[in-house]
Coordinates of C-alpha atoms in Angstrom, one line a residue:
Chain A
M2 CA 22.9 -30.4 -16.3
H3 CA 23.2 -27.5 -13.8
Y4 CA 20.0 -26.0 -15.2
F5 CA 18.2 -29.2 -14.3
W6 CA 19.4 -29.2 -10.7
A7 CA 18.6 -25.5 -10.4
F8 CA 15.0 -26.2 -11.5
L9 CA 14.7 -29.3 -9.3
V10 CA 16.2 -27.8 -6.1
G11 CA 14.5 -24.5 -6.5
G12 CA 11.1 -26.2 -7.1
A13 CA 11.7 -28.5 -4.1
L14 CA 12.4 -25.6 -1.8
C15 CA 9.2 -23.9 -2.9
V16 CA 7.3 -27.2 -2.2
I17 CA 8.5 -27.1 1.4
G18 CA 7.1 -23.6 1.6
Q19 CA 3.8 -24.8 0.1
L20 CA 3.6 -27.6 2.6
L21 CA 4.1 -25.1 5.4
I22 CA 1.3 -23.0 4.1
D23 CA -1.2 -25.8 3.6
L24 CA -0.4 -28.0 6.6
T25 CA 0.2 -25.4 9.2
N26 CA -1.5 -22.1 9.9
L27 CA 1.7 -20.1 9.4
T28 CA 1.1 -16.8 7.6
P29 CA 3.3 -15.9 4.5
A30 CA 5.2 -13.4 6.6
R31 CA 6.2 -16.1 9.2
I32 CA 7.2 -18.5 6.5
L33 CA 9.5 -15.9 4.9
V34 CA 11.1 -15.1 8.2
L35 CA 11.5 -18.9 8.9
F36 CA 13.2 -19.3 5.5
V37 CA 15.7 -16.5 5.9
V38 CA 16.6 -17.4 9.5
S39 CA 16.9 -21.1 8.5
G40 CA 19.2 -20.0 5.6
V41 CA 21.5 -18.2 8.1
A42 CA 21.5 -21.2 10.3
L43 CA 22.1 -23.8 7.5
S44 CA 24.9 -21.6 6.2
A45 CA 26.5 -21.2 9.6
L46 CA 26.5 -25.0 10.0
G47 CA 28.3 -25.2 6.7
W48 CA 25.5 -27.1 5.0
Y49 CA 24.2 -24.5 2.5
R50 CA 27.4 -23.8 0.6
P51 CA 27.6 -27.3 -0.9
L52 CA 23.9 -27.0 -2.0
A53 CA 24.6 -23.6 -3.5
E54 CA 27.6 -24.9 -5.4
F55 CA 25.6 -27.9 -6.6
A56 CA 22.3 -26.2 -7.5
G57 CA 23.4 -22.7 -8.3
A58 CA 20.4 -20.3 -8.6
G59 CA 18.1 -23.2 -7.4
A60 CA 19.6 -22.6 -4.0
T61 CA 20.4 -18.8 -4.1
V62 CA 17.1 -17.5 -5.6
P63 CA 14.8 -18.8 -2.8
L64 CA 14.9 -16.8 0.4
L65 CA 17.0 -19.5 2.1
G66 CA 19.7 -18.2 -0.3
F67 CA 19.1 -14.7 1.1
G68 CA 19.9 -16.1 4.6
H69 CA 23.0 -17.8 3.2
L70 CA 24.1 -14.5 1.6
L71 CA 23.8 -12.7 5.0
A72 CA 25.7 -15.4 6.8
Q73 CA 28.5 -15.5 4.2
G74 CA 28.7 -11.7 4.3
V75 CA 29.0 -11.6 8.0
V76 CA 31.8 -14.3 8.0
A77 CA 33.8 -12.3 5.4
A78 CA 33.3 -9.1 7.3
V79 CA 34.4 -10.6 10.6
E80 CA 37.5 -11.9 8.9
R81 CA 38.4 -8.4 7.8
H82 CA 37.1 -6.1 10.6
G83 CA 36.8 -8.3 13.6
L84 CA 33.8 -8.0 15.8
L85 CA 32.6 -4.9 14.0
G86 CA 32.0 -7.1 11.0
A87 CA 29.2 -8.9 12.8
L88 CA 27.2 -5.6 12.5
T89 CA 28.2 -4.6 9.0
G90 CA 28.5 -7.9 7.1
G91 CA 24.9 -8.8 6.8
F92 CA 23.6 -5.5 5.5
S93 CA 26.6 -5.1 3.1
A94 CA 25.9 -8.5 1.5
A95 CA 22.1 -7.9 1.3
A96 CA 22.4 -4.3 0.1
G97 CA 22.0 -5.0 -3.6
G98 CA 18.8 -7.0 -3.3
I99 CA 17.2 -4.7 -0.7
A100 CA 18.1 -1.5 -2.5
A101 CA 16.9 -2.8 -5.8
S102 CA 13.5 -3.7 -4.3
L103 CA 13.3 -0.3 -2.6
V104 CA 14.1 1.6 -5.8
C105 CA 11.7 -0.5 -7.8
G106 CA 9.1 0.1 -5.1
V107 CA 9.4 3.9 -5.3
I108 CA 9.3 3.9 -9.1
A109 CA 6.4 1.5 -9.2
S110 CA 4.5 3.6 -6.7
L111 CA 4.8 6.6 -9.0
A112 CA 4.1 4.7 -12.2
A113 CA 1.3 2.3 -11.2
R114 CA -2.0 2.5 -9.5
S115 CA -3.7 0.0 -7.2
K116 CA -6.1 -2.2 -9.3
D117 CA -9.1 -4.4 -8.4
Q118 CA -8.0 -8.0 -8.8
S119 CA -11.4 -9.5 -9.2
Chain B
M11 CA -48.0 -2.0 22.2
P12 CA -44.9 -3.8 21.1
R13 CA -44.2 -6.9 23.2
R14 CA -41.0 -8.4 24.5
T15 CA -40.7 -12.1 25.1
G16 CA -37.3 -13.4 26.1
G17 CA -34.9 -11.7 23.8
T18 CA -37.3 -11.1 20.9
L19 CA -39.4 -8.0 20.2
F20 CA -42.8 -8.4 18.6
F21 CA -44.5 -5.4 16.8
D22 CA -48.2 -5.1 16.8
R23 CA -48.1 -2.3 14.3
P24 CA -45.1 -3.4 12.2
A25 CA -43.0 -1.3 9.9
A26 CA -43.5 -1.9 6.2
V27 CA -40.8 -2.1 3.6
M28 CA -41.3 1.0 1.4
G29 CA -38.4 0.7 -1.0
Y30 CA -35.0 -0.8 -1.4
A31 CA -32.0 -0.9 -3.8
A32 CA -28.8 -2.9 -4.4
V33 CA -25.6 -1.7 -6.0
G34 CA -22.7 -4.1 -6.9
G35 CA -19.4 -4.3 -8.6
K36 CA -17.8 -6.5 -11.3
R37 CA -17.8 -9.9 -9.5
E38 CA -21.4 -9.3 -8.4
A39 CA -22.3 -8.5 -12.0
E40 CA -20.8 -11.8 -13.0
G41 CA -22.7 -13.7 -10.2
P42 CA -26.1 -15.4 -10.3
L43 CA -28.0 -12.5 -8.7
A44 CA -26.9 -9.9 -11.2
D45 CA -30.5 -9.5 -12.6
G46 CA -31.8 -8.3 -9.2
F47 CA -29.4 -5.4 -8.8
D48 CA -30.5 -1.9 -9.5
L49 CA -27.0 -0.8 -10.5
L50 CA -23.9 -2.8 -11.4
E51 CA -20.6 -1.0 -12.1
K52 CA -17.8 -3.0 -13.7
D53 CA -15.4 -0.2 -12.9
T54 CA -15.1 -0.7 -9.1
T55 CA -13.3 2.6 -8.6
F56 CA -16.7 4.2 -9.2
G57 CA -14.7 7.0 -10.9
Q58 CA -12.9 7.9 -7.6
K59 CA -9.2 8.2 -6.7
T60 CA -9.1 6.0 -3.7
W61 CA -10.9 2.8 -2.7
E62 CA -12.4 4.5 0.4
Q63 CA -13.9 7.2 -1.8
A64 CA -15.1 4.5 -4.2
E65 CA -17.0 2.7 -1.4
S66 CA -18.6 6.0 -0.3
R67 CA -19.6 6.8 -3.8
M68 CA -21.2 3.3 -4.2
Q69 CA -23.1 3.8 -0.9
S70 CA -24.3 7.3 -2.0
L71 CA -25.5 5.9 -5.3
C72 CA -27.4 3.2 -3.4
A73 CA -29.0 5.7 -1.1
E74 CA -30.1 7.9 -4.0
L75 CA -31.7 4.8 -5.8
V76 CA -33.6 3.8 -2.6
L77 CA -35.0 7.3 -2.2
R78 CA -35.9 7.5 -5.9
R79 CA -37.7 4.1 -5.7
C80 CA -39.6 5.4 -2.6
G81 CA -40.4 8.6 -4.5
I82 CA -39.2 10.7 -1.5
G83 CA -36.3 13.1 -0.9
A84 CA -33.7 12.9 1.9
E85 CA -35.9 15.1 4.1
G86 CA -38.6 12.3 4.0
V87 CA -36.4 10.0 6.1
D88 CA -36.2 10.7 9.8
L89 CA -33.3 8.5 10.7
L90 CA -30.7 6.5 8.9
F91 CA -28.8 3.5 10.4
G92 CA -25.7 2.9 8.4
G93 CA -22.4 1.1 8.6
D94 CA -19.5 -0.5 6.7
L95 CA -16.2 -2.3 7.3
E96 CA -13.8 0.6 7.1
N97 CA -12.1 1.9 10.2
Q98 CA -14.3 4.3 12.0
C99 CA -17.2 3.4 9.6
A100 CA -15.6 6.0 7.3
A101 CA -17.5 5.1 4.1
S102 CA -20.8 5.7 5.8
N103 CA -19.6 8.9 7.5
Y104 CA -18.6 10.4 4.1
T105 CA -21.8 9.3 2.4
M106 CA -23.9 10.9 5.2
R107 CA -21.9 14.2 4.9
A108 CA -23.8 14.8 1.6
L109 CA -27.1 13.2 2.5
Q110 CA -28.0 15.3 5.6
I111 CA -30.3 12.8 7.3
P112 CA -30.0 12.3 11.1
F113 CA -27.4 9.4 11.2
V114 CA -26.7 6.6 13.6
G115 CA -23.4 4.9 12.6
L116 CA -23.2 1.1 13.3
Y117 CA -20.6 -1.6 13.3
N118 CA -21.4 -5.2 13.5
A119 CA -19.3 -6.4 10.5
C120 CA -21.4 -8.6 8.2
A121 CA -24.4 -8.4 10.6
T122 CA -24.7 -4.6 10.2
M123 CA -27.6 -4.7 7.7
A124 CA -29.7 -6.9 10.0
E125 CA -28.7 -4.7 12.9
G126 CA -29.7 -1.5 11.0
L127 CA -32.9 -3.1 9.8
A128 CA -33.9 -4.3 13.3
L129 CA -33.2 -0.8 14.8
S130 CA -35.2 0.9 12.0
A131 CA -38.1 -1.5 12.7
C132 CA -38.0 -0.6 16.4
F133 CA -38.1 3.2 15.7
V134 CA -40.7 3.0 13.0
S135 CA -43.0 0.5 14.7
T136 CA -43.1 2.6 17.8
G137 CA -43.7 5.8 15.9
L138 CA -40.4 7.4 17.0
A139 CA -39.6 7.8 13.3
R140 CA -42.1 8.0 10.4
R141 CA -39.5 6.5 8.0
A142 CA -36.1 5.1 8.7
M143 CA -33.4 3.8 6.3
A144 CA -30.9 1.0 6.9
L145 CA -27.9 1.3 4.6
T146 CA -24.7 -0.7 4.5
S147 CA -21.8 -1.4 2.1
S148 CA -18.5 -3.1 1.8
H149 CA -15.8 -2.9 -0.9
F150 CA -13.4 -5.7 -1.7
C151 CA -10.4 -3.4 -2.3
A152 CA -11.0 -1.1 0.7
A153 CA -11.3 -4.2 2.9
E154 CA -8.3 -6.0 1.5
R155 CA -5.9 -3.0 2.0
Q156 CA -7.2 -2.4 5.5
Y157 CA -7.6 -6.0 6.8
R158 CA -5.2 -8.1 4.7
F159 CA -2.7 -7.2 2.1
P160 CA -2.1 -4.7 -0.7
L161 CA -4.1 -5.7 -3.8
E162 CA -1.0 -6.4 -5.9
Y163 CA 0.5 -8.7 -3.2
G164 CA 0.7 -12.4 -4.2
G165 CA -0.8 -14.1 -1.2
K166 CA -2.7 -17.3 -1.8
R167 CA -6.2 -17.4 -0.2
T168 CA -7.1 -20.5 1.8
P169 CA -10.2 -22.4 0.8
T170 CA -12.0 -21.4 4.0
S171 CA -11.5 -17.6 3.5
Q172 CA -14.4 -15.6 2.3
W173 CA -14.6 -12.9 -0.4
T174 CA -15.6 -9.4 0.7
A175 CA -18.4 -8.3 -1.6
T176 CA -18.2 -5.0 -3.4
A177 CA -21.8 -4.1 -2.8
A178 CA -24.2 -1.9 -1.0
G179 CA -27.9 -2.3 0.0
G180 CA -30.4 0.1 1.4
V181 CA -34.0 -0.3 2.7
V182 CA -36.5 2.3 3.8
L183 CA -39.1 1.3 6.4
S184 CA -42.3 3.2 6.7
G185 CA -45.0 3.3 9.4
S186 CA -47.7 3.0 6.8
G187 CA -47.8 0.9 3.6
S188 CA -48.7 -2.5 2.2
G189 CA -45.8 -4.6 3.3
P190 CA -43.9 -6.8 3.5
Y191 CA -43.7 -6.1 7.2
L192 CA -41.0 -6.5 9.8
R193 CA -42.9 -8.5 12.5
A194 CA -40.2 -9.3 15.0
V195 CA -36.6 -8.8 15.7
T196 CA -34.1 -10.6 17.9
F197 CA -30.9 -8.9 18.9
G198 CA -28.1 -11.5 19.4
K199 CA -25.6 -12.0 22.0
V200 CA -21.8 -12.1 21.3
M201 CA -20.8 -15.8 21.1
D202 CA -17.3 -17.2 20.9
F203 CA -16.3 -20.6 19.6
G204 CA -12.6 -20.1 20.3
I205 CA -11.8 -19.9 16.6
R206 CA -8.6 -17.9 16.0
D207 CA -8.1 -18.3 12.2
T208 CA -9.2 -15.0 10.6
S209 CA -9.5 -16.8 7.3
N210 CA -12.2 -19.0 8.7
M211 CA -14.7 -16.5 10.0
G212 CA -17.8 -18.5 9.0
A213 CA -16.9 -21.1 11.7
A214 CA -16.5 -18.3 14.2
M215 CA -20.0 -16.9 13.5
A216 CA -21.9 -20.2 13.4
P217 CA -22.5 -20.4 17.2
A218 CA -24.0 -16.8 17.2
A219 CA -26.3 -17.7 14.3
A220 CA -27.5 -20.8 16.0
S221 CA -27.9 -19.0 19.3
T222 CA -30.1 -16.3 17.8
L223 CA -32.2 -18.7 15.8
L224 CA -32.8 -20.9 18.8
A225 CA -33.7 -17.8 20.8
Y226 CA -36.2 -16.6 18.2
F227 CA -38.0 -20.0 17.9
R228 CA -38.1 -20.4 21.7
D229 CA -39.5 -16.9 22.2
S230 CA -42.0 -16.9 19.4
G231 CA -43.2 -20.5 19.8
R232 CA -43.4 -20.8 16.1
D233 CA -42.5 -23.8 13.9
P234 CA -39.7 -23.5 11.4
E235 CA -42.1 -24.9 8.8
E236 CA -44.1 -21.7 8.9
F237 CA -41.3 -20.0 7.1
D238 CA -40.5 -20.2 3.4
R239 CA -36.8 -19.6 3.9
I240 CA -34.3 -18.8 6.6
Y241 CA -31.5 -16.7 5.2
T242 CA -28.2 -16.3 7.1
G243 CA -25.6 -13.9 6.0
D244 CA -22.7 -14.5 5.7
L245 CA -21.7 -17.8 7.1
G246 CA -20.3 -19.2 3.9
A247 CA -20.0 -22.9 3.2
V248 CA -18.1 -23.8 6.4
G249 CA -20.1 -21.7 8.8
S250 CA -23.5 -22.8 7.3
A251 CA -22.7 -26.5 7.8
L252 CA -21.6 -25.8 11.4
A253 CA -24.6 -23.6 12.2
M254 CA -27.1 -26.3 11.0
Q255 CA -25.3 -28.9 13.1
L256 CA -25.5 -26.7 16.2
C257 CA -29.2 -26.1 15.7
E258 CA -29.9 -29.7 15.1
R259 CA -28.1 -30.6 18.3
E260 CA -30.8 -28.5 20.1
G261 CA -33.6 -30.2 18.2
L262 CA -34.1 -27.5 15.6
R263 CA -33.9 -28.8 12.0
L264 CA -33.5 -26.0 9.5
D265 CA -31.3 -27.4 6.8
K266 CA -34.1 -27.7 4.2
L267 CA -35.1 -24.1 4.7
H268 CA -31.7 -22.6 5.1
E269 CA -29.8 -20.5 2.5
D270 CA -26.8 -18.3 3.1
C271 CA -26.3 -14.9 1.5
G272 CA -22.6 -15.5 1.1
L273 CA -23.3 -18.6 -1.0
L274 CA -26.1 -16.9 -3.1
L275 CA -24.2 -13.9 -4.2
Y276 CA -21.5 -15.8 -6.2
D277 CA -21.3 -19.0 -8.1
R278 CA -18.5 -20.8 -6.2
G279 CA -17.9 -23.3 -8.9
R280 CA -17.2 -20.6 -11.5
Q281 CA -15.9 -17.7 -9.4
Q282 CA -12.9 -18.0 -7.1
V283 CA -14.5 -16.8 -3.8
G284 CA -13.3 -19.4 -1.3
A285 CA -16.0 -20.3 1.1
G286 CA -18.4 -17.6 -0.3
G287 CA -19.1 -13.9 -0.1
S288 CA -18.9 -11.7 3.0
G289 CA -18.8 -8.1 4.1
A290 CA -21.4 -5.7 5.4
G291 CA -22.6 -5.2 1.8
C292 CA -23.0 -8.9 1.0
S293 CA -26.2 -9.7 3.0
A294 CA -27.5 -6.2 2.3
A295 CA -27.2 -6.7 -1.4
V296 CA -28.7 -10.2 -1.3
L297 CA -31.6 -8.9 0.7
C298 CA -32.3 -6.1 -1.7
S299 CA -31.6 -7.9 -5.0
H300 CA -32.9 -11.4 -4.2
I301 CA -35.0 -11.7 -1.0
L302 CA -37.2 -8.6 -1.0
P303 CA -38.0 -8.8 -4.8
Q304 CA -39.4 -12.3 -4.2
F305 CA -42.0 -10.8 -1.9
R306 CA -43.1 -8.6 -4.7
T307 CA -43.5 -11.5 -7.1
G308 CA -45.3 -13.6 -4.4
A309 CA -42.6 -16.3 -4.4
L310 CA -41.9 -15.6 -0.7
H311 CA -44.4 -14.9 2.2
R312 CA -42.4 -15.4 5.4
V313 CA -38.7 -15.4 5.9
L314 CA -36.2 -15.0 8.6
F315 CA -33.2 -12.8 7.8
V316 CA -30.3 -13.5 10.1
G317 CA -27.2 -11.3 9.7
T318 CA -24.0 -12.7 11.2
G319 CA -20.9 -10.7 12.0
A320 CA -17.3 -11.6 13.1
L321 CA -16.3 -8.9 15.6
M322 CA -12.5 -9.1 15.8
S323 CA -10.1 -6.4 14.7
P324 CA -6.8 -6.9 13.0
T325 CA -5.1 -5.9 16.2
T326 CA -7.0 -8.4 18.5
A327 CA -6.4 -11.1 15.9
L328 CA -2.6 -10.5 16.1
Q329 CA -2.9 -10.5 19.8
K330 CA -4.1 -14.1 19.5
E331 CA -7.6 -13.3 20.7
S332 CA -10.3 -15.6 19.4
I333 CA -13.0 -14.3 17.1
P334 CA -16.3 -13.2 18.8
G335 CA -19.4 -13.6 16.6
I336 CA -22.8 -12.0 16.6
A337 CA -26.1 -12.6 14.8
H338 CA -29.3 -10.4 14.6
L339 CA -32.6 -11.7 13.4
V340 CA -35.4 -10.0 11.5
A341 CA -38.7 -11.7 10.7
I342 CA -40.1 -10.4 7.4
E343 CA -43.7 -11.4 6.5
D344 CA -46.1 -10.2 3.9
A345 CA -49.1 -9.9 6.1
Chain C
M15 CA -16.4 -30.3 14.6
N16 CA -14.9 -27.2 13.0
R17 CA -12.0 -29.2 11.6
K18 CA -14.4 -31.6 9.9
A19 CA -16.4 -28.9 8.3
S20 CA -13.5 -26.9 7.0
P21 CA -12.1 -28.0 3.6
R22 CA -8.4 -28.5 3.2
S23 CA -6.3 -27.0 0.5
P24 CA -5.8 -29.4 -2.4
L25 CA -2.3 -30.4 -1.4
G26 CA -1.1 -32.2 -4.5
K27 CA -2.2 -29.5 -6.9
D28 CA -0.8 -26.7 -4.8
C29 CA 2.5 -28.4 -4.5
L30 CA 2.7 -29.1 -8.3
W31 CA 2.1 -25.4 -9.0
A32 CA 4.6 -24.3 -6.4
F33 CA 7.2 -26.8 -7.7
F34 CA 6.9 -25.8 -11.4
V35 CA 6.5 -22.0 -11.0
G36 CA 9.2 -21.9 -8.2
G37 CA 11.5 -24.1 -10.2
S38 CA 11.0 -22.0 -13.4
I39 CA 11.9 -18.8 -11.5
C40 CA 15.1 -20.5 -10.3
L41 CA 15.8 -21.8 -13.8
L42 CA 15.5 -18.3 -15.1
G43 CA 17.9 -17.2 -12.3
E44 CA 20.4 -19.8 -13.4
G45 CA 20.1 -18.7 -17.0
L46 CA 20.7 -15.1 -16.0
R47 CA 23.7 -16.1 -13.8
T48 CA 25.3 -18.0 -16.7
L49 CA 24.7 -15.1 -19.0
Y50 CA 26.2 -12.5 -16.6
G51 CA 29.1 -14.9 -16.1
R52 CA 29.8 -15.2 -19.8
A53 CA 29.6 -11.4 -20.0
G54 CA 32.7 -11.3 -17.8
F55 CA 31.3 -10.6 -14.3
V56 CA 32.9 -12.4 -11.3
L57 CA 30.7 -15.0 -9.6
T58 CA 29.5 -12.8 -6.7
D59 CA 28.7 -9.9 -9.1
A60 CA 26.9 -12.2 -11.5
A61 CA 24.8 -13.5 -8.6
A62 CA 24.0 -10.0 -7.3
L63 CA 23.0 -8.9 -10.9
T64 CA 20.8 -11.9 -11.2
S65 CA 19.0 -10.9 -8.0
V66 CA 18.6 -7.3 -9.2
T67 CA 17.2 -8.5 -12.6
L68 CA 14.7 -10.8 -10.9
V69 CA 13.7 -8.1 -8.5
A70 CA 13.1 -5.6 -11.4
L71 CA 11.1 -8.2 -13.4
S72 CA 9.0 -9.0 -10.3
A73 CA 8.4 -5.2 -9.9
V74 CA 7.1 -4.8 -13.4
L75 CA 4.8 -7.8 -13.1
T76 CA 3.6 -6.6 -9.8
A77 CA 2.8 -3.1 -11.2
L78 CA 0.9 -4.7 -14.0
G79 CA -1.1 -6.8 -11.5
W80 CA 0.1 -10.0 -13.1
Y81 CA 2.3 -11.2 -10.2
Q82 CA -0.7 -11.4 -7.9
K83 CA -2.6 -13.4 -10.6
L84 CA 0.2 -15.9 -10.9
A85 CA 0.6 -16.1 -7.2
S86 CA -3.1 -16.9 -6.6
R87 CA -2.2 -20.3 -8.2
A88 CA 1.5 -20.7 -7.6
G89 CA 1.4 -20.1 -3.8
A90 CA 4.8 -20.7 -2.3
G91 CA 6.2 -21.0 -5.9
T92 CA 6.0 -17.2 -6.1
L93 CA 6.4 -16.5 -2.4
V94 CA 9.7 -18.2 -1.6
P95 CA 12.0 -16.9 -4.5
I96 CA 13.5 -13.4 -4.3
T97 CA 10.8 -12.3 -6.7
G98 CA 8.3 -12.8 -3.8
F99 CA 10.4 -10.5 -1.6
A100 CA 10.3 -7.9 -4.3
N101 CA 6.5 -8.3 -4.7
A102 CA 6.2 -7.8 -0.9
V103 CA 8.1 -4.5 -1.1
V104 CA 6.6 -3.1 -4.4
S105 CA 2.9 -4.0 -3.7
P106 CA 2.5 -1.9 -0.5
A107 CA 4.4 0.9 -2.2
I108 CA 1.8 1.0 -5.0
E109 CA -1.1 0.4 -2.6
Y110 CA -0.4 3.0 0.0
R111 CA 0.8 5.7 -2.5
V112 CA -2.6 7.5 -1.9
E113 CA -1.6 8.1 1.7
G114 CA 1.4 10.1 0.6
L115 CA 5.0 9.6 -0.5
V116 CA 6.4 9.8 3.1
T117 CA 3.5 8.5 5.3
G118 CA 2.3 6.1 2.6
V119 CA 5.1 4.8 0.3
G120 CA 7.9 5.5 2.8
A121 CA 6.2 4.2 5.9
K122 CA 4.4 1.2 4.5
M123 CA 6.9 -0.1 1.9
F124 CA 8.4 -2.7 4.3
V125 CA 5.2 -3.5 6.1
I126 CA 5.3 -7.1 4.8
A127 CA 9.0 -7.6 4.0
G128 CA 10.3 -5.7 7.1
P129 CA 10.2 -8.8 9.4
V130 CA 12.3 -10.7 6.9
I131 CA 15.0 -8.0 7.1
V132 CA 14.7 -7.6 10.9
W133 CA 15.0 -11.3 11.7
G134 CA 17.4 -12.2 8.9
M135 CA 19.7 -9.4 10.0
M136 CA 19.4 -10.4 13.6
A137 CA 20.3 -14.0 12.8
S138 CA 23.3 -12.8 10.8
V139 CA 24.6 -10.6 13.7
V140 CA 24.2 -13.4 16.2
W141 CA 26.1 -15.7 13.8
G142 CA 28.8 -13.0 13.3
V143 CA 29.4 -12.8 17.0
V144 CA 29.5 -16.5 17.4
Y145 CA 31.8 -16.8 14.5
Y146 CA 34.1 -14.2 16.0
F147 CA 34.6 -16.2 19.2
L148 CA 34.6 -19.6 17.4
R149 CA 37.2 -18.6 14.9
P150 CA 40.4 -19.0 17.1
M151 CA 39.1 -22.4 18.1
M152 CA 38.7 -23.5 14.5
G153 CA 42.3 -22.7 13.9
G154 CA 41.4 -19.9 11.5

């Protein structure tokens, strides 16, 4: 059953993104920023954790989940290190995803070439 | 003596089209005008390492083909008006490094071909140049990486966005010859409709197209029915509809005569090109693969060629400036 | 006048594509998470490994030019999941390679994804400070 909810919630979050693209003039970059910041806010309000527990990857794979990850990381770091944790928590939690993208980017830039998409 | 009425220049000894050529890429080869092209290259790298070099190579090939068709060498051309979409008109600059013809670099976005053609006509008709060439290009990949996103980036295009043509076109005008002739030119004014959406440039250019067409018909006193066709380039589907509405509001009905280069180059039903083609090479390639050949076959006798350009930069667009548009008109007639 | 002449995006079709492709990527994520969980990783590590795997997969598809082709139909379905973030990092790295490893790849890699990191991090720092001062009041 948790596969079904992951699919449904993940798909629904993407539809929200699609509605923002089609119905507003927001560029992709703005939508991504909006999703991440909203993720932080929803997590701070305590609303995202129940969703993540319920829908699993359906809530954590979309970029809202990235915001949730940052917010959780910062909370854990503040608990351990006090105010300093507000600075270190976000990057620590996000390090895996960002570093993986960065490494993949460097490897891809060496291995692949820009191709005409037409 | 050439005559000036209002904003339009009329030439009593008009320049004649001596030769022309069009070069295109893969999408253009799959499009409805493929048969009219002189060279179509499915490998849009044109054997080069970067997209900027690819565009220069494509432009050089086009220039060579035009010269060959005219049966002259580079030294036979007194002046070349050229441009493209790259920053600092880089594609043209590197093409001209090898060509060694006195060079005037132009930028008017998609209107650059009409601008170059109009300037060539002015110089040749007045005897300031025996022969002059107008040469422009655009390359989808070079334009995407400069104006929008990396080619591998998954950004969905909106239906109003236009597709930058991978194409080049060149025309040599001569003081002597059997036509078709460039009888009149109207240089347009910059017009602004207040459009800010850079993926809807057709709408931004429509007022400029309408303004230049209205100016020409006012200055010349001619009737639209005297022309076989009125070609705009490149308003696309959205801009074409708007430009026709704006003309009609001023009592000028053109919709039966009107065609748009951006809509001719591709089959929008079959090819995913949004509102149509665009880019400095689009109207240039349509002119040289579709319009001028029809003078040769006798299918066309009198046309107006109206290049339209959207003159914003990525920087001004981010600064929320609206998009200024421009349109230049050239009257091409076979007698 | 402009609004009337400009065609809208086909909303229903766009949303269906976004829903099914986005949902499928999340479904794949859930499968990976379960798999890593069974392999004995704790929950947070399994989640991190899931992200890393999806990022790597997206990088491969991006390098082959397939991610862009899928995205031209899927829209937000490929933009919103973490694979979209990876695509935003990997595609400029490939595209601007010709401008050099430092001035091209290095400088342009985060040209699209950078704002996400800047504002996501900013929001988390603000929340961290707020949380620090709220904590005593919450009895924690």
